[in-house]
Amino acid sequence: MESVGKKRSRPRRAFTPEFKAEIVELCQRGDRTVGQVVRDFDLTETAVRAWVKQAELDAGNRTDGLTSDERAELARLRQENRRLQQDNEILKRATAFFAREIR
């Protein structure tokens, strides 16, 4: 029995920053609605709206999220924090090992 009404998932695609910027510009220009741009370029509305929101955040027109620079810094800090936690765990184990050896 076939699944009725079940959509097939579309393969994940990657887009260049230049392409995203062009799509955002088309949406912001006002000639077309987001829905029309989505249909014309076979994109998902969620992705296009996210691109537009990020462009508005980066331009300073919105304040309800992180800019691209802030996102990059946050990712870098999270990675550094993870590494430091691992280093700290290694030092704790080494300290416990050597403390047992001395006794």
Short mmCIF file of C-alpha atoms in Angstrom, two decimals:
data_model
loop_
_atom_site.label_atom_id
_atom_site.label_comp_id
_atom_site.label_asym_id
_atom_site.label_seq_id
_atom_site.Cartn_x
_atom_site.Cartn_y
_atom_site.Cartn_z
CA MET A 1 0.00 0.00 0.00
CA GLU A 2 1.43 3.41 -0.98
CA SER A 3 1.71 6.36 1.36
CA VAL A 4 -0.90 8.90 0.44
CA GLY A 5 0.07 12.53 0.74
CA LYS A 6 3.63 11.82 1.80
CA LYS A 7 6.18 14.10 0.13
CA ARG A 8 9.56 12.87 -0.91
CA SER A 9 12.39 14.69 0.76
CA ARG A 10 14.45 16.74 -1.60
CA PRO A 11 18.22 16.26 -1.63
CA ARG A 12 20.19 18.81 0.32
CA ARG A 13 21.68 21.47 -1.91
CA ALA A 14 24.42 24.01 -1.29
CA PHE A 15 24.29 27.55 -2.65
CA THR A 16 27.07 30.09 -3.06
CA PRO A 17 26.96 33.32 -1.06
CA GLU A 18 26.65 35.20 -4.36
CA PHE A 19 23.54 33.25 -5.34
CA LYS A 20 21.98 33.84 -1.92
CA ALA A 21 22.73 37.56 -2.19
CA GLU A 22 21.03 37.70 -5.60
CA ILE A 23 17.94 35.94 -4.25
CA VAL A 24 17.80 38.28 -1.25
CA GLU A 25 18.11 41.28 -3.53
CA LEU A 26 15.23 40.02 -5.68
CA CYS A 27 13.06 39.61 -2.59
CA GLN A 28 13.95 42.99 -1.14
CA ARG A 29 13.57 44.90 -4.38
CA GLY A 30 9.82 44.38 -4.22
CA ASP A 31 9.28 43.34 -7.85
CA ARG A 32 8.31 39.83 -6.77
CA THR A 33 7.03 38.24 -3.59
CA VAL A 34 9.08 35.66 -1.74
CA GLY A 35 6.64 33.02 -2.98
CA GLN A 36 7.22 33.99 -6.60
CA VAL A 37 11.01 33.93 -6.17
CA VAL A 38 10.77 30.52 -4.50
CA ARG A 39 8.74 29.09 -7.39
CA ASP A 40 10.88 30.70 -10.08
CA PHE A 41 14.14 29.30 -8.68
CA ASP A 42 12.80 26.02 -7.23
CA LEU A 43 13.83 26.88 -3.67
CA THR A 44 12.20 26.33 -0.31
CA GLU A 45 10.41 29.26 1.24
CA THR A 46 11.98 28.55 4.63
CA ALA A 47 15.50 28.83 3.23
CA VAL A 48 14.82 32.04 1.32
CA ARG A 49 13.17 33.68 4.33
CA ALA A 50 16.19 32.68 6.46
CA TRP A 51 18.56 34.22 3.89
CA VAL A 52 16.54 37.45 3.87
CA LYS A 53 16.47 37.57 7.67
CA GLN A 54 20.25 37.00 7.90
CA ALA A 55 20.89 39.74 5.32
CA GLU A 56 18.71 42.14 7.33
CA LEU A 57 20.57 41.23 10.53
CA ASP A 58 23.94 41.79 8.85
CA ALA A 59 22.76 45.14 7.48
CA GLY A 60 21.59 46.25 10.92
CA ASN A 61 17.92 46.45 9.92
CA ARG A 62 16.95 43.80 12.49
CA THR A 63 18.07 43.08 16.02
CA ASP A 64 16.32 39.78 16.79
CA GLY A 65 19.26 37.51 16.02
CA LEU A 66 23.01 37.20 15.51
CA THR A 67 24.90 38.70 12.61
CA SER A 68 27.10 36.45 10.47
CA ASP A 69 30.21 37.75 12.25
CA GLU A 70 28.67 37.03 15.65
CA ARG A 71 27.69 33.53 14.52
CA ALA A 72 31.25 32.84 13.33
CA GLU A 73 32.70 34.12 16.62
CA LEU A 74 30.24 32.02 18.62
CA ALA A 75 31.18 28.90 16.65
CA ARG A 76 34.88 29.61 17.19
CA LEU A 77 34.39 30.18 20.92
CA ARG A 78 32.35 27.00 21.29
CA GLN A 79 35.08 25.01 19.56
CA GLU A 80 37.75 26.58 21.76
CA ASN A 81 35.65 25.91 24.87
CA ARG A 82 35.25 22.25 23.88
CA ARG A 83 39.01 21.92 23.38
CA LEU A 84 39.76 23.56 26.73
CA GLN A 85 37.30 21.27 28.51
CA GLN A 86 39.04 18.26 26.96
CA ASP A 87 42.44 19.61 28.03
CA ASN A 88 41.12 20.16 31.55
CA GLU A 89 39.78 16.60 31.70
CA ILE A 90 43.16 15.22 30.61
CA LEU A 91 44.93 17.26 33.30
CA LYS A 92 42.49 16.03 35.97
CA ARG A 93 43.17 12.41 35.01
CA ALA A 94 46.93 12.97 34.96
CA THR A 95 46.80 14.61 38.39
CA ALA A 96 44.80 11.68 39.82
CA PHE A 97 47.23 9.19 38.24
CA PHE A 98 50.33 10.84 39.66
CA ALA A 99 48.71 11.37 43.07
CA ARG A 100 48.09 7.59 43.27
CA GLU A 101 51.68 6.84 42.25
CA ILE A 102 53.18 9.05 44.97
CA ARG A 103 51.26 7.27 47.73
#
